[in-house]
CSV table of C-alpha atoms and ligand atoms in Angstrom, one decimal:
chain,number,residue,atom,x,y,z
A,1,MET,CA,0.0,0.0,0.0
A,2,ALA,CA,1.3,3.5,-0.8
A,3,PRO,CA,2.4,5.4,2.3
A,4,GLN,CA,-0.3,7.9,3.4
A,5,LEU,CA,0.2,11.5,3.9
A,6,ARG,CA,-0.3,11.8,7.7
A,7,ASN,CA,0.5,15.4,8.5
A,8,PRO,CA,-1.2,18.5,7.1
A,9,PRO,CA,0.9,20.4,4.6
A,10,ARG,CA,3.2,23.0,6.1
A,11,ARG,CA,3.4,26.5,4.9
A,12,LYS,CA,5.8,27.2,2.1
A,13,GLY,CA,8.4,30.0,2.0
A,14,SER,CA,11.2,30.9,4.4
A,15,MET,CA,11.0,33.3,7.3
A,16,ALA,CA,14.6,34.2,6.9
A,17,ASP,CA,13.9,37.6,5.5
A,18,VAL,CA,11.3,38.6,8.1
A,19,PRO,CA,12.7,41.4,10.3
A,20,LYS,CA,13.2,40.7,14.1
A,21,ASP,CA,10.3,42.8,15.2
A,22,LEU,CA,7.8,41.0,12.9
A,23,MET,CA,9.4,37.6,13.8
A,24,ASP,CA,8.8,38.4,17.5
A,25,CYS,CA,5.2,39.2,16.7
A,26,ILE,CA,4.8,35.8,15.0
A,27,THR,CA,6.4,34.0,17.9
A,28,ASP,CA,3.9,35.8,20.3
A,29,LEU,CA,1.0,34.8,18.1
A,30,GLU,CA,2.2,31.2,18.0
A,31,LYS,CA,2.3,31.2,21.8
A,32,LEU,CA,-1.2,32.7,22.0
A,33,PHE,CA,-3.0,30.4,19.4
A,34,THR,CA,-1.2,27.1,19.7
A,35,VAL,CA,-3.1,24.4,21.5
A,36,ASP,CA,-0.3,21.8,22.0
A,37,LYS,CA,-0.6,18.1,22.6
A,38,GLN,CA,-0.6,18.4,26.4
A,39,ARG,CA,-3.2,21.2,26.5
A,40,ILE,CA,-5.5,19.4,24.1
A,41,ASN,CA,-5.4,16.3,26.2
A,42,GLU,CA,-6.2,18.2,29.4
A,43,LEU,CA,-9.0,20.0,27.7
A,44,CYS,CA,-10.4,16.8,26.3
A,45,ASP,CA,-10.6,15.3,29.8
A,46,GLU,CA,-12.4,18.5,31.0
A,47,PHE,CA,-14.9,18.0,28.2
A,48,VAL,CA,-15.6,14.4,29.1
A,49,LYS,CA,-16.4,15.5,32.7
A,50,GLU,CA,-18.6,18.3,31.4
A,51,PHE,CA,-20.4,16.0,29.0
A,52,GLU,CA,-21.1,13.6,31.8
A,53,LYS,CA,-22.4,16.3,34.1
A,54,GLY,CA,-24.6,17.6,31.4
A,55,LEU,CA,-26.6,14.4,31.4
A,56,THR,CA,-27.5,14.7,35.1
A,57,GLU,CA,-30.1,16.9,36.8
A,58,GLU,CA,-27.2,19.0,38.1
A,59,GLY,CA,-26.5,20.2,34.5
A,60,SER,CA,-23.3,21.7,33.2
A,61,SER,CA,-22.2,24.4,30.7
A,62,ILE,CA,-22.8,21.7,28.0
A,63,PRO,CA,-26.6,21.3,27.9
A,64,GLN,CA,-26.6,17.7,26.5
A,65,LEU,CA,-30.2,18.0,25.3
A,66,PRO,CA,-32.3,14.9,24.9
A,67,THR,CA,-33.9,15.1,21.4
A,68,TRP,CA,-36.5,12.3,21.7
A,69,VAL,CA,-34.9,10.8,18.5
A,70,LEU,CA,-35.1,7.2,19.9
A,71,GLY,CA,-32.7,5.2,17.7
A,72,PHE,CA,-31.0,5.0,14.4
A,73,PRO,CA,-32.8,4.3,11.1
A,74,ASN,CA,-32.6,0.8,9.7
A,75,GLY,CA,-31.9,2.0,6.1
A,76,GLU,CA,-35.3,0.7,4.9
A,77,GLU,CA,-37.4,3.8,5.8
A,78,LYS,CA,-39.6,4.9,2.9
A,79,GLY,CA,-42.1,7.6,2.0
A,80,THR,CA,-42.2,11.3,1.1
A,81,TYR,CA,-41.7,14.0,3.7
A,82,LEU,CA,-41.1,17.7,3.9
A,83,ALA,CA,-38.0,19.2,5.6
A,84,LEU,CA,-37.5,22.8,6.4
A,85,ASP,CA,-34.0,24.0,7.2
A,86,MET,CA,-33.6,27.4,8.8
A,87,GLY,CA,-29.9,28.2,8.3
A,88,GLY,CA,-28.3,31.5,9.0
A,89,THR,CA,-28.4,32.9,5.5
A,90,ASN,CA,-31.0,30.8,3.6
A,91,LEU,CA,-34.2,29.0,4.3
A,92,ARG,CA,-34.4,25.7,2.4
A,93,VAL,CA,-37.6,23.7,1.9
A,94,CYS,CA,-37.1,20.1,0.7
A,95,GLU,CA,-39.4,17.4,-0.3
A,96,ILE,CA,-37.6,14.1,0.3
A,97,THR,CA,-38.6,10.7,-0.9
A,98,LEU,CA,-36.9,8.0,1.1
A,99,MET,CA,-36.5,4.9,-1.1
A,100,GLY,CA,-34.9,2.4,1.4
A,101,HIS,CA,-31.4,0.9,1.1
A,102,GLY,CA,-30.1,4.2,2.4
A,103,LYS,CA,-31.2,5.9,-0.8
A,104,PHE,CA,-33.3,9.1,-1.3
A,105,ASP,CA,-34.5,11.6,-3.8
A,106,ILE,CA,-34.7,15.3,-3.1
A,107,LEU,CA,-36.6,18.3,-4.5
A,108,GLN,CA,-35.7,21.6,-3.0
A,109,SER,CA,-36.0,25.3,-3.1
A,110,LYS,CA,-33.9,27.9,-1.4
A,111,TYR,CA,-35.2,31.3,-0.2
A,112,ARG,CA,-32.9,34.1,0.8
A,113,MET,CA,-33.3,35.3,4.3
A,114,ASP,CA,-32.9,39.0,4.6
A,115,PRO,CA,-30.3,39.7,7.3
A,116,SER,CA,-32.8,42.0,9.0
A,117,VAL,CA,-34.9,39.0,9.8
A,118,LYS,CA,-32.2,37.9,12.3
A,119,THR,CA,-33.0,40.8,14.5
A,120,SER,CA,-36.7,41.0,13.9
A,121,THR,CA,-39.7,39.7,15.9
A,122,ALA,CA,-41.1,36.2,16.4
A,123,GLU,CA,-44.1,37.2,14.2
A,124,GLU,CA,-41.9,38.4,11.3
A,125,LEU,CA,-39.5,35.4,11.5
A,126,PHE,CA,-42.2,32.8,11.5
A,127,GLY,CA,-44.4,34.7,9.1
A,128,TYR,CA,-41.5,34.7,6.7
A,129,ILE,CA,-40.9,31.0,7.1
A,130,ALA,CA,-44.6,30.3,6.5
A,131,ASP,CA,-44.5,32.4,3.4
A,132,CYS,CA,-41.6,30.3,2.0
A,133,LEU,CA,-43.5,27.1,2.8
A,134,LYS,CA,-46.5,28.5,1.1
A,135,GLN,CA,-44.5,29.4,-2.0
A,136,PHE,CA,-43.0,25.9,-2.1
A,137,VAL,CA,-46.5,24.3,-1.9
A,138,HIS,CA,-47.7,26.7,-4.6
A,139,ASP,CA,-44.7,25.9,-6.9
A,140,HIS,CA,-44.6,22.2,-6.4
A,141,HIS,CA,-48.1,21.1,-5.4
A,142,GLU,CA,-50.3,23.7,-7.0
A,143,GLY,CA,-51.2,24.9,-3.6
A,144,VAL,CA,-52.6,21.6,-2.3
A,145,VAL,CA,-50.9,19.4,0.1
A,146,LYS,CA,-52.0,15.8,0.7
A,147,GLU,CA,-52.8,15.4,4.4
A,148,GLU,CA,-50.1,12.7,4.9
A,149,LEU,CA,-47.2,15.1,4.1
A,150,HIS,CA,-45.3,15.5,7.3
A,151,LEU,CA,-42.7,18.0,8.1
A,152,GLY,CA,-39.4,17.8,9.9
A,153,PHE,CA,-38.2,21.3,10.9
A,154,THR,CA,-34.5,21.7,11.4
A,155,PHE,CA,-34.2,24.6,13.8
A,156,SER,CA,-30.5,24.7,14.8
A,157,TYR,CA,-30.5,26.5,18.1
A,158,PRO,CA,-30.4,25.1,21.6
A,159,CYS,CA,-34.0,23.9,22.4
A,160,ASP,CA,-35.2,22.1,25.5
A,161,GLN,CA,-37.4,19.3,24.2
A,162,HIS,CA,-39.9,17.4,26.3
A,163,ALA,CA,-41.2,15.8,23.1
A,164,ILE,CA,-40.1,15.5,19.6
A,165,ASP,CA,-42.5,18.1,18.3
A,166,HIS,CA,-41.8,20.7,21.0
A,167,GLY,CA,-38.8,22.9,21.7
A,168,ILE,CA,-38.3,25.8,24.0
A,169,LEU,CA,-35.5,28.0,22.7
A,170,GLN,CA,-32.9,28.4,25.5
A,171,ARG,CA,-31.1,31.2,23.7
A,172,TRP,CA,-30.3,32.5,20.3
A,173,THR,CA,-26.8,31.8,18.9
A,174,LYS,CA,-24.9,32.7,15.7
A,175,GLY,CA,-25.8,36.4,15.9
A,176,PHE,CA,-29.6,35.9,15.9
A,177,ASP,CA,-31.5,38.1,18.2
A,178,VAL,CA,-35.2,37.8,17.3
A,179,LYS,CA,-37.5,39.2,20.0
A,180,GLY,CA,-40.1,37.1,21.7
A,181,VAL,CA,-38.7,33.6,21.1
A,182,GLU,CA,-36.2,32.9,23.9
A,183,GLY,CA,-37.8,30.9,26.6
A,184,VAL,CA,-40.8,30.1,24.4
A,185,ASP,CA,-41.9,26.9,22.6
A,186,VAL,CA,-41.1,27.6,18.9
A,187,VAL,CA,-43.6,25.1,17.6
A,188,PRO,CA,-46.8,26.9,18.5
A,189,LEU,CA,-45.3,30.1,17.0
A,190,PHE,CA,-44.5,28.2,13.8
A,191,GLU,CA,-48.0,26.6,13.7
A,192,ALA,CA,-49.8,29.9,14.3
A,193,ALA,CA,-47.9,31.4,11.4
A,194,LEU,CA,-48.8,28.4,9.1
A,195,LYS,CA,-52.5,28.8,10.2
A,196,GLU,CA,-52.6,32.5,9.6
A,197,LYS,CA,-51.1,32.1,6.1
A,198,GLY,CA,-53.3,29.1,5.3
A,199,VAL,CA,-50.5,26.6,4.8
A,200,PRO,CA,-51.8,23.1,5.2
A,201,ILE,CA,-48.7,21.4,6.7
A,202,LYS,CA,-48.2,19.6,10.0
A,203,LEU,CA,-45.0,19.6,11.9
A,204,THR,CA,-44.0,16.1,13.1
A,205,ALA,CA,-40.5,16.7,14.4
A,206,LEU,CA,-38.4,19.6,15.5
A,207,ILE,CA,-34.7,18.7,15.1
A,208,ASN,CA,-31.2,20.1,15.4
A,209,ASP,CA,-28.9,20.1,12.4
A,210,THR,CA,-26.4,17.8,14.3
A,211,THR,CA,-29.0,15.2,15.0
A,212,GLY,CA,-30.1,15.4,11.4
A,213,ALA,CA,-26.4,14.8,10.3
A,214,LEU,CA,-26.2,11.9,12.7
A,215,ILE,CA,-29.3,10.2,11.5
A,216,ALA,CA,-28.9,11.0,7.8
A,217,SER,CA,-25.2,9.8,7.8
A,218,ASN,CA,-26.2,6.6,9.7
A,219,TYR,CA,-28.9,5.9,7.2
A,220,ALA,CA,-26.3,5.8,4.4
A,221,HIS,CA,-23.3,4.5,6.5
A,222,PRO,CA,-24.5,2.6,9.6
A,223,ASP,CA,-21.0,2.9,11.2
A,224,THR,CA,-21.7,6.6,11.7
A,225,LYS,CA,-22.1,7.3,15.4
A,226,MET,CA,-21.7,11.1,15.7
A,227,GLY,CA,-23.0,14.1,13.7
A,228,VAL,CA,-21.2,17.3,13.9
A,229,ILE,CA,-21.6,20.8,12.3
A,230,PHE,CA,-18.5,23.0,11.7
A,231,GLY,CA,-20.1,25.9,10.0
A,232,THR,CA,-21.3,29.4,11.1
A,233,GLY,CA,-21.9,27.7,14.5
A,234,CYS,CA,-20.6,24.4,15.8
A,235,ASN,CA,-22.1,21.5,17.7
A,236,ALA,CA,-22.4,17.8,17.8
A,237,ALA,CA,-24.9,15.0,18.5
A,238,TYR,CA,-24.5,11.3,19.4
A,239,MET,CA,-26.5,8.4,20.6
A,240,GLU,CA,-26.7,7.6,24.4
A,241,VAL,CA,-28.9,5.1,26.2
A,242,ALA,CA,-31.5,6.1,28.7
A,243,GLU,CA,-29.7,4.6,31.7
A,244,ASN,CA,-26.8,6.9,31.1
A,245,ILE,CA,-29.1,10.0,31.1
A,246,PRO,CA,-30.1,10.6,34.7
A,247,LYS,CA,-32.1,13.6,33.8
A,248,VAL,CA,-34.6,11.6,31.8
A,249,ALA,CA,-35.1,9.0,34.6
A,250,LYS,CA,-38.5,10.5,35.3
A,251,HIS,CA,-39.8,9.3,32.0
A,252,ASN,CA,-39.2,5.6,32.9
A,253,LEU,CA,-37.8,4.6,29.6
A,254,PRO,CA,-36.4,1.1,29.4
A,255,PRO,CA,-32.7,1.5,30.3
A,256,ASP,CA,-31.4,0.4,26.9
A,257,THR,CA,-33.5,2.9,25.0
A,258,PRO,CA,-31.3,4.8,22.6
A,259,MET,CA,-31.7,8.6,22.7
A,260,ALA,CA,-29.9,11.1,20.5
A,261,ILE,CA,-28.3,13.8,22.5
A,262,ASN,CA,-27.8,17.3,21.0
A,263,CYS,CA,-24.7,18.3,23.0
A,264,GLU,CA,-24.8,22.0,22.2
A,265,TRP,CA,-21.0,22.0,22.9
A,266,GLY,CA,-20.7,25.5,21.6
A,267,ALA,CA,-21.7,26.6,25.1
A,268,ALA,CA,-18.9,24.6,26.8
A,269,PHE,CA,-17.2,26.3,29.7
A,270,SER,CA,-19.1,29.6,29.2
A,271,ASP,CA,-19.2,29.6,33.0
A,272,ARG,CA,-15.5,28.9,33.4
A,273,PRO,CA,-13.9,30.4,30.2
A,274,ASP,CA,-10.4,30.1,31.6
A,275,VAL,CA,-10.6,26.3,31.0
A,276,LEU,CA,-10.4,27.2,27.3
A,277,PRO,CA,-7.2,28.5,25.7
A,278,ARG,CA,-8.8,31.9,25.1
A,279,THR,CA,-6.9,34.9,23.9
A,280,LYS,CA,-7.6,38.6,24.5
A,281,TYR,CA,-9.2,38.6,21.1
A,282,ASP,CA,-11.7,35.9,22.1
A,283,VAL,CA,-12.6,37.9,25.1
A,284,ILE,CA,-13.4,41.0,23.0
A,285,ILE,CA,-15.5,39.0,20.6
A,286,ASP,CA,-17.5,37.7,23.5
A,287,LYS,CA,-17.9,41.1,25.2
A,288,GLU,CA,-19.1,42.8,22.0
A,289,SER,CA,-21.5,40.0,20.9
A,290,PRO,CA,-25.3,40.2,21.3
A,291,ARG,CA,-25.0,37.5,24.0
A,292,PRO,CA,-21.9,38.0,26.1
A,293,GLY,CA,-21.0,35.2,28.4
A,294,GLN,CA,-22.6,32.6,26.1
A,295,GLN,CA,-21.2,30.1,23.5
A,296,ALA,CA,-17.6,30.6,24.8
A,297,PHE,CA,-16.3,27.5,22.9
A,298,GLU,CA,-18.2,28.3,19.7
A,299,LYS,CA,-16.8,31.8,19.6
A,300,MET,CA,-13.3,30.4,19.3
A,301,ILE,CA,-13.9,27.9,16.6
A,302,ALA,CA,-16.9,28.6,14.4
A,303,GLY,CA,-17.1,30.2,11.0
A,304,LEU,CA,-19.0,33.2,12.2
A,305,TYR,CA,-16.0,34.3,14.4
A,306,LEU,CA,-12.8,33.2,12.7
A,307,GLY,CA,-12.5,36.3,10.5
A,308,GLU,CA,-13.2,38.5,13.6
A,309,VAL,CA,-10.4,36.9,15.6
A,310,PHE,CA,-8.1,37.5,12.6
A,311,ARG,CA,-9.3,41.2,12.3
A,312,LEU,CA,-8.8,41.9,15.9
A,313,ALA,CA,-5.3,40.4,16.0
A,314,LEU,CA,-4.3,42.4,12.8
A,315,LEU,CA,-5.7,45.6,14.2
A,316,ASP,CA,-3.9,45.1,17.5
A,317,LEU,CA,-0.6,44.6,15.7
A,318,HIS,CA,-1.2,47.7,13.6
A,319,GLN,CA,-2.1,49.8,16.7
A,320,GLN,CA,1.1,48.6,18.4
A,321,GLY,CA,3.0,49.9,15.4
A,322,HIS,CA,4.2,46.6,13.9
A,323,ILE,CA,2.3,46.3,10.6
A,324,PHE,CA,0.7,48.4,7.9
A,325,LEU,CA,2.5,51.5,9.1
A,326,GLY,CA,1.2,54.9,8.0
A,327,GLN,CA,-1.8,53.4,6.3
A,328,SER,CA,-5.5,53.9,6.8
A,329,VAL,CA,-7.0,50.7,8.1
A,330,ALA,CA,-10.6,51.9,8.1
A,331,LYS,CA,-12.0,48.5,7.0
A,332,LEU,CA,-10.0,46.7,9.7
A,333,GLN,CA,-11.7,48.9,12.3
A,334,THR,CA,-15.2,47.6,11.4
A,335,SER,CA,-16.4,44.6,13.2
A,336,TYR,CA,-17.1,41.4,11.2
A,337,THR,CA,-15.8,42.8,7.9
A,338,ILE,CA,-13.6,39.8,7.4
A,339,ASP,CA,-15.3,36.7,6.3
A,340,THR,CA,-13.8,33.2,6.9
A,341,GLU,CA,-13.4,32.9,3.2
A,342,ILE,CA,-10.6,35.5,3.3
A,343,LEU,CA,-8.7,33.3,5.7
A,344,SER,CA,-9.2,30.4,3.4
A,345,LEU,CA,-7.9,32.4,0.4
A,346,ILE,CA,-4.9,33.4,2.3
A,347,GLU,CA,-4.2,29.8,3.4
A,348,LEU,CA,-4.6,28.6,-0.1
A,349,ASP,CA,-2.1,31.1,-1.6
A,350,PRO,CA,0.2,28.9,-3.6
A,351,PHE,CA,2.9,31.5,-4.3
A,352,GLU,CA,6.2,31.6,-2.6
A,353,ASN,CA,6.0,35.4,-2.6
A,354,LEU,CA,2.5,35.4,-1.2
A,355,ARG,CA,1.2,37.4,-4.1
A,356,GLU,CA,-2.4,36.2,-3.5
A,357,THR,CA,-2.3,37.2,0.1
A,358,ILE,CA,-1.1,40.6,-0.8
A,359,ASP,CA,-3.9,40.9,-3.4
A,360,VAL,CA,-6.5,39.8,-1.0
A,361,LEU,CA,-5.5,42.3,1.6
A,362,GLU,CA,-5.6,45.1,-1.0
A,363,THR,CA,-8.9,44.2,-2.7
A,364,LYS,CA,-10.8,43.2,0.4
A,365,LEU,CA,-9.4,45.4,3.0
A,366,GLY,CA,-7.7,48.3,1.1
A,367,ILE,CA,-4.4,47.5,2.8
A,368,GLN,CA,-1.0,47.5,1.0
A,369,CYS,CA,1.3,45.0,2.6
A,370,ASN,CA,4.8,43.9,1.8
A,371,GLU,CA,6.0,40.4,1.5
A,372,GLN,CA,7.3,40.2,5.1
A,373,GLU,CA,4.0,41.5,6.5
A,374,ALA,CA,2.2,39.0,4.3
A,375,LYS,CA,4.2,36.2,5.9
A,376,LEU,CA,2.9,37.3,9.3
A,377,VAL,CA,-0.7,37.6,7.9
A,378,ARG,CA,-0.5,34.1,6.4
A,379,ARG,CA,1.0,32.6,9.7
A,380,LEU,CA,-1.9,34.2,11.6
A,381,ALA,CA,-4.5,32.7,9.4
A,382,GLU,CA,-2.8,29.3,9.8
A,383,LEU,CA,-2.8,29.6,13.5
A,384,ILE,CA,-6.4,30.6,13.7
A,385,GLY,CA,-7.5,27.9,11.3
A,386,THR,CA,-5.4,25.3,13.1
A,387,ARG,CA,-6.7,26.2,16.5
A,388,SER,CA,-10.3,25.9,15.2
A,389,ALA,CA,-9.6,22.5,13.7
A,390,ARG,CA,-7.8,21.1,16.8
A,391,LEU,CA,-10.4,22.4,19.2
A,392,SER,CA,-13.2,21.0,17.1
A,393,ALA,CA,-11.4,17.6,17.0
A,394,CYS,CA,-11.0,17.8,20.8
A,395,GLY,CA,-14.8,17.9,21.1
A,396,VAL,CA,-15.2,14.9,18.8
A,397,ALA,CA,-12.5,13.0,20.8
A,398,ALA,CA,-14.2,13.8,24.1
A,399,ILE,CA,-17.6,12.4,22.8
A,400,ALA,CA,-15.8,9.3,21.6
A,401,LYS,CA,-14.2,8.9,25.1
A,402,LYS,CA,-17.5,9.6,26.9
A,403,ALA,CA,-19.5,7.2,24.7
A,404,GLY,CA,-16.8,4.5,24.5
A,405,LEU,CA,-16.5,4.8,20.7
A,406,THR,CA,-13.2,3.5,19.4
A,407,LYS,CA,-13.9,3.0,15.8
A,408,CYS,CA,-16.6,4.9,13.9
A,409,LYS,CA,-17.4,7.4,11.3
A,410,VAL,CA,-18.3,11.0,12.3
A,411,GLY,CA,-20.6,12.7,9.8
A,412,ALA,CA,-19.5,16.3,9.6
A,413,ASP,CA,-21.0,19.2,7.6
A,414,GLY,CA,-20.8,23.0,7.5
A,415,SER,CA,-18.9,25.6,5.6
A,416,VAL,CA,-15.7,25.4,7.7
A,417,PHE,CA,-15.5,21.6,7.5
A,418,ASN,CA,-16.3,21.6,3.7
A,419,LEU,CA,-14.3,24.6,2.6
A,420,TYR,CA,-11.6,25.6,5.0
A,421,PRO,CA,-8.2,24.4,3.8
A,422,HIS,CA,-6.5,21.6,5.8
A,423,PHE,CA,-9.3,21.6,8.4
A,424,LYS,CA,-9.8,17.8,8.1
A,425,ALA,CA,-6.0,17.0,8.2
A,426,ARG,CA,-5.5,19.2,11.1
A,427,GLY,CA,-8.4,17.7,13.0
A,428,ALA,CA,-7.0,14.2,12.2
A,429,GLU,CA,-3.7,15.2,13.6
A,430,ALA,CA,-5.3,16.4,16.8
A,431,LEU,CA,-7.2,13.1,17.1
A,432,ARG,CA,-3.8,11.3,16.9
A,433,ASP,CA,-2.4,13.7,19.6
A,434,ILE,CA,-5.2,12.4,21.8
A,435,PHE,CA,-5.6,8.7,20.9
A,436,GLY,CA,-2.2,7.9,19.2
A,437,ASP,CA,-2.6,5.8,16.0
A,438,ALA,CA,-6.1,4.8,17.2
A,439,GLY,CA,-7.1,8.4,16.4
A,440,ASP,CA,-7.3,7.3,12.7
A,441,ASP,CA,-10.2,5.0,13.7
A,442,ILE,CA,-12.3,8.0,14.4
A,443,ASP,CA,-13.0,9.0,10.9
A,444,ILE,CA,-14.5,12.4,10.3
A,445,VAL,CA,-16.2,12.3,6.9
A,446,HIS,CA,-18.6,14.5,5.0
A,447,ALA,CA,-22.1,14.0,6.3
A,448,GLU,CA,-25.2,13.3,4.3
A,449,ASP,CA,-27.7,16.1,4.1
A,450,GLY,CA,-28.7,16.2,7.7
A,451,SER,CA,-30.9,19.2,7.7
A,452,GLY,CA,-32.9,17.9,4.8
A,453,VAL,CA,-32.7,14.1,4.6
A,454,GLY,CA,-32.1,13.8,8.4
A,455,ALA,CA,-35.2,15.8,9.2
A,456,ALA,CA,-37.2,13.6,6.8
A,457,LEU,CA,-35.9,10.4,8.3
A,458,ILE,CA,-36.6,11.6,11.8
A,459,ALA,CA,-40.2,12.5,10.8
A,460,ALA,CA,-40.4,8.9,9.3
A,461,LEU,CA,-39.0,7.3,12.4
A,462,THR,CA,-41.4,9.3,14.6
A,463,LEU,CA,-44.5,8.3,12.6
A,464,GLU,CA,-43.3,4.7,12.5
A,465,ARG,CA,-43.1,4.6,16.3
A,466,VAL,CA,-46.5,6.1,16.6
A,467,LYS,CA,-47.9,3.5,14.3
A,468,ALA,CA,-46.1,0.6,16.0
A,469,ALA,CA,-47.5,1.7,19.4
A,470,GLY,CA,-51.0,2.0,17.9
A,471,LEU,CA,-51.3,5.5,19.3
A,472,SER,CA,-52.8,8.3,17.5
A,473,ARG,CA,-50.3,11.0,16.5
A,474,GLU,CA,-52.2,13.5,18.5
A,475,CYS,CA,-52.0,11.3,21.6
A,476,MET,CA,-48.3,10.7,21.4
A,477,LEU,CA,-47.0,13.9,20.1
A,478,ARG,CA,-49.3,16.6,21.5
A,479,LYS,CA,-49.3,15.3,25.0
A,480,GLY,CA,-45.6,14.5,24.8
A,481,VAL,CA,-45.7,11.8,27.4
A,482,SER,CA,-45.8,8.5,25.7
A,483,HIS,CA,-42.3,8.0,24.6
A,484,ALA,CA,-41.6,5.1,26.9
A,485,ALA,CA,-44.6,3.4,25.5
A,486,VAL,CA,-43.5,3.7,22.0
A,487,SER,CA,-39.7,3.3,22.3
B,1,LIG,C1,-26.3,26.1,17.7
B,1,LIG,C2,-26.5,24.7,17.5
B,1,LIG,C3,-26.2,24.3,16.1
B,1,LIG,C4,-24.9,24.8,15.7
B,1,LIG,C5,-24.5,24.5,14.2
B,1,LIG,C6,-25.0,26.6,17.2
B,1,LIG,O1,-24.8,27.9,17.3
B,1,LIG,O2,-26.5,26.5,19.1
B,1,LIG,O3,-27.8,24.3,17.8
B,1,LIG,O4,-26.3,22.9,16.0
B,1,LIG,O5,-24.8,26.2,15.9
B,1,LIG,O6,-25.5,25.0,13.4
């Protein structure tokens, strides 16, 4: 067998011509952003403890939310379902036909979500969602929906669920700040909007994108035991058994009942941020965010924030008189002007003289930089990208430890996972730092469409359980009490 490339590619180009002052800055940045082998192992152990605590009544900074998704699909699920995926920038409506053998067919429409919706009111948000569904029904069904079309709603924010079709939003994340939703069950809000707009669709399951990724990936590849999203936000889901979840004891589920847990790990250590290898830039991001003191881990690693960490570090170095001397850095002074894509472009710069990096700084930020400064800029992007990949992998490793998973696939999706250069290789290296060669047995692969197909599958599994238990949908779902009977 041909030898495998184990380590992520290292940056090209020598640092020999970088003046001492800039070299010192680079060394300082390396100290700030590097999460070495020892640190990552310590953090992983902290994560395991926090994951365990989250399953108890005592709770922890990691919510470990029971999802009432009670098991994996068997690959033979069939039927047609609707899925609604409320991402950060788009709203996607899909009609999914499950064909068994892990196969499916998908028809979908995307609707652009105006950024102002993010800070609007519950009425506006759910009204907009209902309008999109109405449009979909109009375009694909001539306005008429057969009664048996069930909907899985992928709502990827932390929700307390007492049943699969209920979810009280704990808090908004990813920069959302819609009034009147936190602390409220989002399903009645959604249903009221559907009713008002005359959209004849019934919600069957409310799901998180990570649970969707877990279930959709397992449908296609049964050795998938974790679903993770590394995108605008980040999070993971995995399957527990009821006896390991003390906080659901009151439901008297048979001890071996599988239950998908939506970890909501983005919130990890928000109460003890010093456990995390935070920098002064992470502290500023948190302080200036709409929800300070929340999502401490997410703010260090997710796509929404990587460009902002980069911006703050560059601005700091400029203000200290190290880079971009005598230039106007107006764009650098505006929050969230740097998209993660800029870091990707810089990391992908193939030229020895970093021509592309220099161009990106000029076109996107209006900054002229010389080759030596470009070397610092490139190194900073690498450090931020590497920290994100290693910390993400640390979360995956901790779930594997907690759940005793030694060999499995992890279905991963999201813009950072799919598009950020070297993210996978850097994550794999971190897994080896934690598990040695056995780290290669935790294989993080691209997930199936969790927010679409996963939502459809979960709707199918829910209806199947209802049927098997001979309960009416209303009885099981609306009262939200009969899970033990149907598990
Ligand atoms: C949310 C999670 C979600 C993740 C990825 C986080 O901000 O809290 O529910 O799974 O983003 O979309």
